[in-house]
């Protein structure tokens, strides 16, 4: 049996520091840095838990402290070894539940399998629904996530789901980092992100444009059409997820061809698979901005254009408000300080 992750607080907090009662926050293996940022914001110690793998790769979890009667939050993002981390999350939820935790909340910043939310063709699975069932059956009472790929995934659950939005953080980043933002244009790189893009454009009171992909035909290369005017202006593309980055990079080229002075890309979840980093480095993008729902430390070392927004403050405030039975709707339009 080889240990793969051990979640323990490095430093004990001063006993005089005010503490939130009856709450425990644990982390899985996927993103311990984000969990540490969350508990630091809340003034808590990270819950003690050990995850191990047996020689046959089975996952074993040991909760290292009592959770009886506690309000438990387990932070595990859908990244890295996704299937192993998902199984780890389910086991941790169940371990806390059968140890008599009063409530168990799964904090999943990047929800895995969210793109498999409908049947694209015959005999295709709806894996997001299957995952919702697994989380519910494991014993979770509540889920907190950020920018689901499709909002209807909330309806797959029979338990409460708080789908937080990155829009307030994106809006703040634009105002703080793009001096000419008042004369910029918000752009959606495809039709699927129009609602998200127009919402941000309305908040900033600026123009918007859409990059429309024309239907593919046999033996004809895919082409795109820009709907809107970006000439001599700064273009800001927004989307929820960056995987291979083909859509974003090609969209940036289209915008520069149309006369845009600068092009920024701002996204919530930076999967950045394959040679995505190389594409970003070689692109005409001024900056590629993502949140830290997925760890980006290694990518930042090799990609000068990559910038990361910290959303641990938002998650920490969501946890605090949930624990004290306060409304979280404030977070839909505001960035907590």
Tab-separated table of N, CA, C and O in Angstrom, residues 20 105 114 118 145 150 164 170 190 215 261 266 283 288 296 336:
chain	number	residue	atom	x	y	z
A	20	UNK	N	-15.367	28.918	13.173
A	20	UNK	CA	-16.724	28.519	12.811
A	20	UNK	C	-17.020	27.190	13.507
A	20	UNK	O	-16.250	26.235	13.385
A	105	UNK	N	-21.321	18.017	2.121
A	105	UNK	CA	-21.410	18.811	0.887
A	105	UNK	C	-20.206	18.516	0.013
A	105	UNK	O	-19.058	18.611	0.473
A	114	UNK	N	-19.335	16.990	-17.528
A	114	UNK	CA	-20.445	17.930	-17.731
A	114	UNK	C	-20.791	18.125	-19.204
A	114	UNK	O	-21.889	18.576	-19.532
A	118	UNK	N	-26.315	15.232	-22.630
A	118	UNK	CA	-27.464	14.868	-23.471
A	118	UNK	C	-27.030	13.830	-24.499
A	118	UNK	O	-25.837	13.611	-24.709
A	145	UNK	N	-20.709	23.898	-7.023
A	145	UNK	CA	-19.846	23.835	-8.197
A	145	UNK	C	-19.788	25.219	-8.854
A	145	UNK	O	-20.448	26.154	-8.389
A	150	UNK	N	-23.610	22.919	-18.705
A	150	UNK	CA	-25.033	23.068	-19.039
A	150	UNK	C	-25.812	23.179	-17.727
A	150	UNK	O	-25.721	22.294	-16.875
A	164	UNK	N	-22.376	28.195	-8.855
A	164	UNK	CA	-21.860	29.560	-8.783
A	164	UNK	C	-21.376	30.009	-10.153
A	164	UNK	O	-21.022	29.182	-10.992
A	170	UNK	N	-14.855	37.602	-13.523
A	170	UNK	CA	-14.412	37.970	-14.874
A	170	UNK	C	-14.618	39.464	-15.104
A	170	UNK	O	-13.737	40.163	-15.626
A	190	UNK	N	-18.330	30.630	-29.934
A	190	UNK	CA	-19.297	29.751	-30.606
A	190	UNK	C	-20.699	30.095	-30.118
A	190	UNK	O	-20.873	30.871	-29.176
A	215	UNK	N	-22.105	25.289	-40.972
A	215	UNK	CA	-22.305	23.841	-40.993
A	215	UNK	C	-21.314	23.131	-41.885
A	215	UNK	O	-20.995	23.589	-42.977
A	261	UNK	N	-7.603	45.215	-32.415
A	261	UNK	CA	-6.266	45.644	-31.990
A	261	UNK	C	-5.613	44.614	-31.070
A	261	UNK	O	-4.438	44.287	-31.213
A	266	UNK	N	-10.838	34.800	-21.844
A	266	UNK	CA	-11.105	34.596	-20.409
A	266	UNK	C	-12.055	33.413	-20.263
A	266	UNK	O	-13.171	33.436	-20.788
A	283	UNK	N	-0.083	31.735	-30.260
A	283	UNK	CA	-1.276	32.442	-30.735
A	283	UNK	C	-1.073	33.955	-30.718
A	283	UNK	O	-0.080	34.466	-30.201
A	288	UNK	N	-4.245	34.927	-21.838
A	288	UNK	CA	-5.184	33.803	-21.722
A	288	UNK	C	-5.468	33.647	-20.229
A	288	UNK	O	-4.606	33.229	-19.460
A	296	UNK	N	-2.923	25.030	-11.967
A	296	UNK	CA	-2.252	25.599	-13.139
A	296	UNK	C	-0.786	25.945	-12.883
A	296	UNK	O	-0.153	26.585	-13.724
A	336	UNK	N	-16.895	38.479	-3.365
A	336	UNK	CA	-16.677	38.759	-1.940
A	336	UNK	C	-15.266	39.289	-1.683
A	336	UNK	O	-14.328	38.962	-2.426
